[in-house]
């Protein structure tokens, strides 16, 4: 019976890979006018993929097979299928399709609304997306808080109770750090970051850095897109994009390092699991922990830049010859409250996430209404980040996530940074990380992460991985301590 089920799984995998490849192509190489036709093909393939998993035969096999009779590998895949099946099955097919159509449309409307700075134009779509999610939560059920059901889609087992504590602790730690930084900014010159840097040379440097960190061009590709992202087909085909700005040398480099972290995770999934339902990173937050570990813990450290910086200076002598490595390192760590999440520094970033978290929670417990969002956004930005937007394009309309129906996703970004800090502490017990980084050697670090995280794919949850690696449950204190130490280093005590 397993063989019968496996045929469906292999077809599903083939369709999924085709979908990802087309979606990747739309974002990177496809000519602009191809999008209408290719979108239709994507829609068709998606319905086909859905029908391959959700049908009476698969349901019958899921009931007939006893996972206790399966070998360990097959049992792990079976469990994942049963979990995904249960979630999809309770939502009527028509409603699922209607939601896909709604969010496809909503993303276009959102893009236009943002451009025109017109929240009212987007509001009815957002109302409907929230209403649909509420209906879906009704089908799926929830424990303690309706938002928990949405959180679970991105971080299995994550709850409002855990996040409330987490964000309270983060906020208490960060507010004084931001004050220290803002005072210190009078002595921190970062103007050279925004000089003019030839984009071709930036691209060349970024490609070098990715390989330096362990990215393998025989199994990976780097292209460009407006918003950098990572996609994977399997562990021999992982693709990332970066984005270079002529007037910002750190943006492209740090984006490349971030996506390289995501890529290393997918490249490190064991052959046993790749191209199966469990053959990818286990959760959004664990994925973000890897990208943020490489971007922030490694890529924004002085040890990282000491051996590399002369190479960057040689490439851009006019802009950087007179800038010492310490000044460059301070500049890429500058903390400054700002309006746009994706441009925020490492310290104020989680405050931007907190604004979104509070709003999402309020939308689903009924304490916040969609129509009030622009106002609520301004109030919360002022309260948490200390600045408020004068228009909605720089406020509530800045992120694509809600238009695509992604509620419960944002907390993963902040959790990822916190996981990264905790696993860094675990890694530092067995490795001399700083020394390795200063030597430009990433073999031991990558091997450690592969051994404890990457190889398992989805066969272990983030919670299980973290506890096994760190010997304790998720503890946000590592994160707040890491940020305190960073600010003390960059700004002096
Ligand atoms: Zn990321």
Coordinates of C-alpha atoms and ligand atoms in Angstrom, one line a residue:
X1 CA 0.0 0.0 0.0
X2 CA 2.9 2.3 0.7
X3 CA 4.0 2.0 -3.0
X4 CA 0.5 3.2 -4.1
X5 CA 0.7 6.1 -1.7
X6 CA 4.2 6.9 -2.8
X7 CA 3.1 7.3 -6.4
X8 CA 0.9 10.1 -5.4
X9 CA 3.7 11.6 -3.3
X10 CA 6.1 11.5 -6.2
X11 CA 3.7 13.1 -8.5
X12 CA 3.0 15.8 -6.0
X13 CA 6.7 16.4 -5.6
X14 CA 7.2 16.7 -9.3
X15 CA 4.3 19.1 -9.7
X16 CA 5.6 21.2 -6.7
X17 CA 9.0 21.5 -8.2
X18 CA 7.6 22.5 -11.6
X19 CA 5.5 25.2 -9.8
X20 CA 8.5 26.5 -7.9
X21 CA 10.7 26.6 -11.0
X22 CA 8.1 28.6 -12.9
X23 CA 7.5 31.0 -9.9
X24 CA 11.2 31.5 -9.6
X25 CA 11.5 32.2 -13.3
X26 CA 8.7 34.8 -13.1
X27 CA 10.6 36.6 -10.4
X28 CA 14.0 36.5 -12.1
X29 CA 14.4 35.8 -15.8
X30 CA 11.0 35.7 -17.5
X31 CA 10.1 38.5 -19.9
X32 CA 7.5 40.9 -18.5
X33 CA 4.7 40.0 -21.0
X34 CA 4.9 36.3 -20.3
X35 CA 3.2 36.7 -16.9
X36 CA -0.4 36.3 -17.9
X37 CA 0.1 33.0 -19.7
X38 CA 2.5 31.6 -17.1
X39 CA 0.2 32.6 -14.2
X40 CA -2.6 30.5 -15.9
X41 CA -0.2 27.5 -16.1
X42 CA 0.8 28.0 -12.5
X43 CA -2.9 28.1 -11.5
X44 CA -3.5 24.8 -13.4
X45 CA -0.5 23.1 -11.9
X46 CA -1.5 24.2 -8.4
X47 CA -5.0 22.7 -8.7
X48 CA -3.4 19.5 -10.1
X49 CA -1.0 19.4 -7.1
X50 CA -3.9 19.9 -4.7
X51 CA -5.9 17.2 -6.3
X52 CA -2.9 14.8 -6.3
X53 CA -2.9 14.9 -2.5
X54 CA -6.5 15.6 -1.6
X55 CA -8.6 12.8 -3.1
X56 CA -10.5 9.8 -1.9
X57 CA -7.8 7.3 -2.8
X58 CA -5.1 9.1 -0.8
X59 CA -7.6 9.4 2.0
X60 CA -8.3 5.7 1.9
X61 CA -4.6 4.9 1.9
X62 CA -4.0 7.2 4.9
X63 CA -6.7 5.3 6.8
X64 CA -5.6 1.8 5.7
X65 CA -1.9 2.2 6.4
X66 CA -0.6 1.7 9.9
X67 CA 2.5 3.9 10.3
X68 CA 3.8 1.4 12.9
X69 CA 4.2 -1.1 10.1
X70 CA 6.4 1.3 8.0
X71 CA 10.2 1.6 8.1
X72 CA 11.3 4.8 9.9
X73 CA 11.9 6.8 6.7
X74 CA 8.4 6.1 5.3
X75 CA 6.8 6.6 8.7
X76 CA 8.2 10.1 9.0
X77 CA 6.9 11.0 5.5
X78 CA 3.6 9.4 6.3
X79 CA 3.2 11.5 9.5
X80 CA 3.9 14.7 7.6
X81 CA 1.4 13.8 5.0
X82 CA -1.3 13.0 7.5
X83 CA -0.6 16.4 9.3
X84 CA -0.9 18.4 6.1
X85 CA -3.9 16.4 4.9
X86 CA -5.9 17.1 8.1
X87 CA -5.3 20.8 7.7
X88 CA -6.3 21.0 4.0
X89 CA -9.1 18.5 4.2
X90 CA -11.3 20.6 6.6
X91 CA -11.4 23.5 4.2
X92 CA -13.9 22.9 1.4
X93 CA -12.1 22.9 -2.0
X94 CA -14.3 25.7 -3.4
X95 CA -13.4 28.0 -0.5
X96 CA -9.7 27.1 -0.8
X97 CA -9.8 28.1 -4.5
X98 CA -11.8 31.2 -3.8
X99 CA -9.2 32.2 -1.2
X100 CA -6.4 31.7 -3.7
X101 CA -8.2 33.9 -6.3
X102 CA -8.9 36.5 -3.6
X103 CA -5.3 36.8 -2.5
X104 CA -4.0 36.8 -6.1
X105 CA -6.3 39.7 -6.8
X106 CA -5.5 41.4 -3.5
X107 CA -1.8 41.4 -4.1
X108 CA -2.4 43.4 -7.3
X109 CA -4.7 45.8 -5.6
X110 CA -2.3 46.2 -2.7
X111 CA 0.6 47.1 -5.1
X112 CA -1.6 49.8 -6.7
X113 CA -2.9 51.0 -3.3
X114 CA 0.6 51.4 -2.0
X115 CA 1.7 53.2 -5.0
X116 CA -1.3 55.6 -4.8
X117 CA -1.0 55.8 -1.0
X118 CA -4.7 54.8 -0.8
X119 CA -5.6 52.4 2.1
X120 CA -9.3 52.6 1.4
X121 CA -8.8 51.0 -2.0
X122 CA -7.2 47.9 -0.3
X123 CA -9.4 47.8 2.8
X124 CA -12.3 45.7 1.4
X125 CA -9.9 43.0 0.2
X126 CA -8.2 42.9 3.6
X127 CA -11.6 42.7 5.3
X128 CA -12.4 39.7 3.1
X129 CA -9.1 38.0 3.7
X130 CA -9.4 38.4 7.5
X131 CA -13.1 37.2 7.3
X132 CA -12.0 34.1 5.3
X133 CA -9.2 33.3 7.8
X134 CA -11.7 33.6 10.7
X135 CA -14.0 31.1 8.8
X136 CA -11.0 28.8 8.3
X137 CA -10.1 29.0 12.0
X138 CA -13.7 28.0 12.7
X139 CA -13.2 24.8 10.6
X140 CA -9.8 24.1 12.1
X141 CA -10.6 24.9 15.7
X142 CA -8.2 26.6 18.1
X143 CA -6.8 26.4 21.6
X144 CA -6.8 29.5 23.9
X145 CA -6.6 32.1 21.1
X146 CA -7.9 32.1 17.5
X147 CA -4.5 33.5 16.3
X148 CA -2.7 30.4 17.6
X149 CA -4.1 28.4 14.7
X150 CA -2.5 30.8 12.2
X151 CA 0.8 30.9 14.1
X152 CA 0.9 27.1 14.0
X153 CA 1.1 27.2 10.1
X154 CA 4.5 28.9 10.3
X155 CA 5.8 27.7 13.7
X156 CA 4.4 24.5 14.9
X157 CA 3.1 24.8 18.5
X158 CA 3.8 28.6 18.8
X159 CA 1.2 30.4 20.9
X160 CA 0.2 33.9 21.8
X161 CA 1.1 33.1 25.4
X162 CA 4.8 32.4 24.4
X163 CA 4.9 35.4 22.1
X164 CA 3.4 37.9 24.6
X165 CA 6.2 37.0 27.0
X166 CA 8.8 37.1 24.3
X167 CA 7.9 40.5 23.0
X168 CA 7.5 42.0 26.4
X169 CA 11.0 40.9 27.3
X170 CA 12.4 42.1 24.0
X171 CA 10.8 45.5 24.3
X172 CA 12.0 46.0 27.8
X173 CA 15.6 45.2 26.7
X174 CA 15.6 47.2 23.5
X175 CA 14.1 50.5 24.5
X176 CA 17.2 51.6 26.5
X177 CA 19.5 50.2 23.8
X178 CA 17.9 52.4 21.2
X179 CA 18.3 55.4 23.5
X180 CA 22.0 54.7 23.9
X181 CA 22.5 54.2 20.2
X182 CA 20.6 57.4 19.2
X183 CA 22.8 59.4 21.5
X184 CA 25.9 57.7 20.2
X185 CA 24.9 58.4 16.5
X186 CA 26.4 61.9 16.7
X187 CA 29.8 60.3 16.7
X188 CA 29.0 57.6 14.1
X189 CA 29.7 58.5 10.5
X190 CA 28.1 56.1 8.0
X191 CA 28.0 58.5 5.0
X192 CA 30.5 56.5 3.0
X193 CA 28.0 53.5 2.9
X194 CA 25.8 55.7 0.7
X195 CA 28.5 56.8 -1.8
X196 CA 28.3 55.5 -5.4
X197 CA 29.3 51.9 -5.8
X198 CA 29.5 50.2 -9.2
X199 CA 26.7 47.5 -9.2
X200 CA 28.8 45.1 -11.4
X201 CA 31.6 45.1 -8.8
X202 CA 29.1 44.7 -6.0
X203 CA 27.6 41.7 -7.8
X204 CA 31.1 40.2 -8.1
X205 CA 31.9 40.8 -4.5
X206 CA 28.6 39.3 -3.4
X207 CA 29.1 36.1 -5.5
X208 CA 32.5 35.8 -3.9
X209 CA 31.1 36.2 -0.3
X210 CA 28.4 33.6 -0.9
X211 CA 31.0 31.0 -1.9
X212 CA 33.3 32.1 0.9
X213 CA 30.5 31.2 3.4
X214 CA 30.0 27.8 1.8
X215 CA 27.5 28.3 -1.1
X216 CA 28.2 25.7 -3.8
X217 CA 27.7 26.9 -7.3
X218 CA 27.4 23.3 -8.6
X219 CA 24.2 23.0 -6.5
X220 CA 23.1 26.6 -6.4
X221 CA 22.3 29.7 -8.5
X222 CA 22.3 33.4 -7.6
X223 CA 20.2 35.8 -9.6
X224 CA 18.6 39.2 -8.9
X225 CA 15.1 40.3 -8.0
X226 CA 13.4 43.3 -6.4
X227 CA 13.1 41.6 -3.1
X228 CA 15.7 39.0 -2.3
X229 CA 14.5 35.5 -1.6
X230 CA 15.5 31.8 -1.6
X231 CA 13.8 28.9 -3.4
X232 CA 14.8 25.3 -3.4
X233 CA 13.9 22.3 -5.6
X234 CA 15.9 19.8 -3.6
X235 CA 19.3 19.7 -2.0
X236 CA 21.1 19.8 -5.3
X237 CA 19.2 22.8 -6.6
X238 CA 18.9 25.8 -4.3
X239 CA 18.4 29.3 -5.8
X240 CA 18.8 32.6 -4.2
X241 CA 18.4 36.2 -5.4
X242 CA 20.0 39.4 -4.2
X243 CA 19.4 43.0 -5.0
X244 CA 22.0 45.7 -5.4
X245 CA 21.7 49.5 -4.9
X246 CA 24.2 51.8 -6.4
X247 CA 24.0 54.1 -3.4
X248 CA 24.3 51.6 -0.7
X249 CA 27.2 49.2 -0.4
X250 CA 25.9 47.2 2.6
X251 CA 22.4 46.5 1.4
X252 CA 23.3 44.0 -1.4
X253 CA 26.2 42.4 0.5
X254 CA 24.0 41.8 3.6
X255 CA 21.1 40.6 1.5
X256 CA 23.3 38.0 -0.2
X257 CA 24.7 36.8 3.2
X258 CA 21.1 36.5 4.5
X259 CA 19.9 34.5 1.6
X260 CA 23.1 32.4 1.7
X261 CA 22.1 31.4 5.2
X262 CA 18.7 30.2 3.9
X263 CA 20.4 28.4 1.1
X264 CA 22.9 26.6 3.3
X265 CA 20.0 25.2 5.3
X266 CA 18.3 23.7 2.2
X267 CA 21.7 22.5 0.8
X268 CA 22.3 20.7 4.1
X269 CA 19.1 18.6 4.1
X270 CA 20.1 14.9 4.0
X271 CA 19.7 12.9 0.8
X272 CA 17.3 10.6 2.6
X273 CA 14.8 13.4 3.0
X274 CA 15.3 15.7 0.1
X275 CA 12.5 15.9 -2.5
X276 CA 10.0 14.4 -0.1
X277 CA 7.3 16.1 2.1
X278 CA 9.9 16.4 4.9
X279 CA 12.8 17.5 2.7
X280 CA 13.0 21.2 3.6
X281 CA 13.7 23.5 6.5
X282 CA 11.5 22.7 9.5
X283 CA 9.8 26.1 10.1
X284 CA 9.8 29.7 9.1
X285 CA 11.5 30.8 12.3
X286 CA 14.2 28.1 12.2
X287 CA 14.9 29.2 8.6
X288 CA 15.1 32.8 9.6
X289 CA 17.5 31.8 12.4
X290 CA 19.9 30.6 9.8
X291 CA 19.7 33.6 7.6
X292 CA 20.0 35.9 10.5
X293 CA 22.8 34.0 12.1
X294 CA 24.8 34.5 8.9
X295 CA 23.7 38.0 8.3
X296 CA 23.8 39.4 11.8
X297 CA 25.9 37.2 14.0
X298 CA 28.6 36.6 11.3
X299 CA 28.1 39.2 8.6
X300 CA 27.9 42.2 11.0
X301 CA 30.8 41.1 13.1
X302 CA 34.2 42.7 13.2
X303 CA 35.9 39.3 13.0
X304 CA 34.2 38.7 9.7
X305 CA 35.3 41.9 8.1
X306 CA 38.9 41.9 9.3
X307 CA 40.2 39.5 6.7
X308 CA 37.6 40.5 4.0
X309 CA 37.7 44.3 4.2
X310 CA 41.0 44.9 2.3
X311 CA 39.5 43.0 -0.6
X312 CA 36.4 45.4 -0.6
X313 CA 38.7 48.4 -0.2
X314 CA 40.8 47.2 -3.2
X315 CA 37.6 47.0 -5.2
X316 CA 36.4 50.4 -4.2
X317 CA 39.5 52.4 -3.3
X318 CA 37.9 55.8 -4.1
X319 CA 35.1 55.2 -1.6
X320 CA 36.8 53.2 1.2
X321 CA 40.6 53.6 1.1
X322 CA 40.4 56.1 4.0
X323 CA 37.8 54.3 6.0
X324 CA 39.2 51.9 8.6
X325 CA 37.6 48.5 9.1
X326 CA 36.3 49.4 12.5
X327 CA 34.5 52.4 11.0
X328 CA 33.0 50.3 8.3
X329 CA 31.8 47.7 10.9
X330 CA 30.3 50.4 13.1
X331 CA 28.5 51.9 10.1
X332 CA 26.8 48.6 9.1
X333 CA 25.7 48.2 12.7
X334 CA 24.2 51.7 13.1
X335 CA 20.9 51.7 15.0
X336 CA 18.3 54.3 14.0
X337 CA 14.6 54.2 14.4
X338 CA 12.9 54.3 11.0
X339 CA 9.6 53.7 9.2
X340 CA 10.3 50.7 6.9
X341 CA 10.7 47.3 8.3
X342 CA 12.9 45.9 5.6
X343 CA 15.4 48.7 6.0
X344 CA 15.5 48.6 9.8
X345 CA 18.6 47.8 11.7
X346 CA 19.2 44.7 13.8
X347 CA 18.0 46.3 17.1
X348 CA 14.9 48.2 16.1
X349 CA 13.8 45.4 13.7
X350 CA 11.9 43.3 16.3
X351 CA 9.9 46.4 17.3
X352 CA 8.6 46.6 13.8
X353 CA 7.5 43.0 14.1
X354 CA 5.9 43.7 17.5
X355 CA 3.6 46.3 15.8
X356 CA 2.5 43.7 13.3
X357 CA 2.1 41.0 15.9
X358 CA -0.1 43.2 18.1
X359 CA -2.3 44.1 15.1
X360 CA -2.7 40.6 13.8
X361 CA -3.6 39.4 17.3
X362 CA -6.2 42.2 17.6
X363 CA -7.7 41.5 14.2
X364 CA -8.4 37.9 15.1
X365 CA -9.6 38.4 18.7
X366 CA -11.9 41.2 17.4
X367 CA -10.3 44.1 19.3
X368 CA -9.0 45.8 16.1
X369 CA -11.1 46.5 12.9
X370 CA -9.5 46.6 9.5
X371 CA -10.9 50.1 8.9
X372 CA -9.0 51.5 11.9
X373 CA -5.6 50.0 10.8
X374 CA -3.9 53.2 9.5
X375 CA -4.6 54.9 12.8
X376 CA -3.7 51.9 14.9
X377 CA -0.5 51.5 12.9
X378 CA 0.6 55.1 13.6
X379 CA -0.1 54.8 17.3
X380 CA 1.8 51.5 17.7
X381 CA 4.7 52.7 15.6
X382 CA 5.1 55.7 17.8
X383 CA 4.7 53.6 20.9
X384 CA 7.2 50.9 20.0
X385 CA 9.6 52.3 17.4
X386 CA 9.3 56.0 18.3
X387 CA 8.5 57.3 14.8
X388 CA 5.2 57.4 13.0
X389 CA 4.6 57.6 9.2
X390 CA 2.8 60.6 7.6
X391 CA 1.3 58.4 4.9
X392 CA 0.0 54.8 4.6
X393 CA 2.5 53.8 1.9
X394 CA 5.2 54.1 4.5
X395 CA 2.9 52.7 7.1
X396 CA 0.3 50.0 7.0
X397 CA 0.6 49.4 3.3
X398 CA 4.4 48.7 3.3
X399 CA 4.4 44.9 3.5
X400 CA 3.1 42.4 0.9
X401 CA 2.3 39.7 3.5
X402 CA -1.4 40.5 4.4
X403 CA -2.4 40.9 0.8
X404 CA -1.2 37.3 0.2
X405 CA -3.2 36.1 3.2
X406 CA -0.1 35.5 5.3
X407 CA -1.2 36.1 8.9
X408 CA 1.0 34.6 11.6
X409 CA 4.1 34.8 9.5
X410 CA 5.7 38.0 10.9
X411 CA 6.6 36.7 14.4
X412 CA 8.9 34.2 12.7
X413 CA 11.3 37.0 11.8
X414 CA 11.8 38.1 15.4
X415 CA 11.8 34.5 16.7
X416 CA 14.4 33.6 14.1
X417 CA 16.8 36.3 15.5
X418 CA 16.1 35.0 19.0
X419 CA 16.7 31.3 18.0
X420 CA 19.9 32.5 16.2
X421 CA 21.2 34.1 19.5
X422 CA 20.4 31.0 21.5
X423 CA 22.0 28.5 19.1
X424 CA 25.1 30.8 18.8
X425 CA 25.5 30.3 22.6
X426 CA 25.3 26.6 22.1
X427 CA 27.7 26.6 19.2
X428 CA 30.2 28.7 21.1
X429 CA 30.5 26.0 23.8
X430 CA 32.1 23.6 21.3
X431 CA 33.6 25.8 18.6
X432 CA 35.9 28.8 18.6
X433 CA 33.6 30.7 16.3
X434 CA 35.3 34.1 16.3
X435 CA 38.6 32.5 15.6
X436 CA 37.2 30.5 12.7
X437 CA 35.4 33.6 11.3
X438 CA 38.5 35.7 11.6
X439 CA 40.4 33.0 9.6
X440 CA 37.7 32.9 7.0
X441 CA 36.9 29.2 7.8
X442 CA 33.3 28.2 7.9
X443 CA 33.6 24.4 7.6
X444 CA 33.3 23.7 11.3
X445 CA 30.4 26.1 11.8
X446 CA 28.5 24.7 8.8
X447 CA 29.2 21.1 9.9
X448 CA 27.8 21.9 13.4
X449 CA 24.6 23.4 11.9
X450 CA 24.2 20.6 9.5
X451 CA 24.6 18.0 12.3
X452 CA 22.2 19.7 14.6
X453 CA 19.7 21.3 12.3
X454 CA 20.0 21.1 8.5
X455 CA 20.2 17.3 7.9
X456 CA 16.8 16.6 9.6
X457 CA 14.6 18.7 7.3
X458 CA 11.1 18.6 8.7
X459 CA 11.5 15.4 10.6
X460 CA 12.0 17.3 13.8
X461 CA 10.2 20.5 14.9
X462 CA 12.1 23.7 15.6
X463 CA 11.3 23.2 19.3
X464 CA 12.8 19.7 19.3
X465 CA 15.9 20.9 17.4
X466 CA 16.5 23.8 19.7
X467 CA 16.1 21.8 22.8
X468 CA 18.4 19.0 21.7
X469 CA 21.0 21.5 20.6
X470 CA 20.9 23.9 23.5
X471 CA 19.8 21.6 26.3
X472 CA 17.0 23.9 27.3
X473 CA 13.7 25.3 26.0
X474 CA 13.5 28.5 23.9
X475 CA 14.9 31.3 26.1
X476 CA 14.7 34.9 24.8
X477 CA 17.3 36.0 27.2
X478 CA 20.1 34.9 24.9
X479 CA 18.8 37.3 22.3
X480 CA 18.4 40.3 24.7
X481 CA 21.9 39.6 26.0
X482 CA 23.3 39.3 22.5
X483 CA 21.8 42.7 21.5
X484 CA 23.1 44.4 24.7
X485 CA 26.6 43.1 24.0
X486 CA 26.4 44.3 20.4
X487 CA 25.4 47.8 21.4
X488 CA 28.1 48.0 24.0
X489 CA 30.6 46.9 21.4
X490 CA 29.5 49.2 18.6
X491 CA 28.7 52.3 20.7
X492 CA 31.1 51.8 23.6
X493 CA 29.8 51.4 27.1
Ligands
LIG1 ZN1 14.9 35.5 5.3

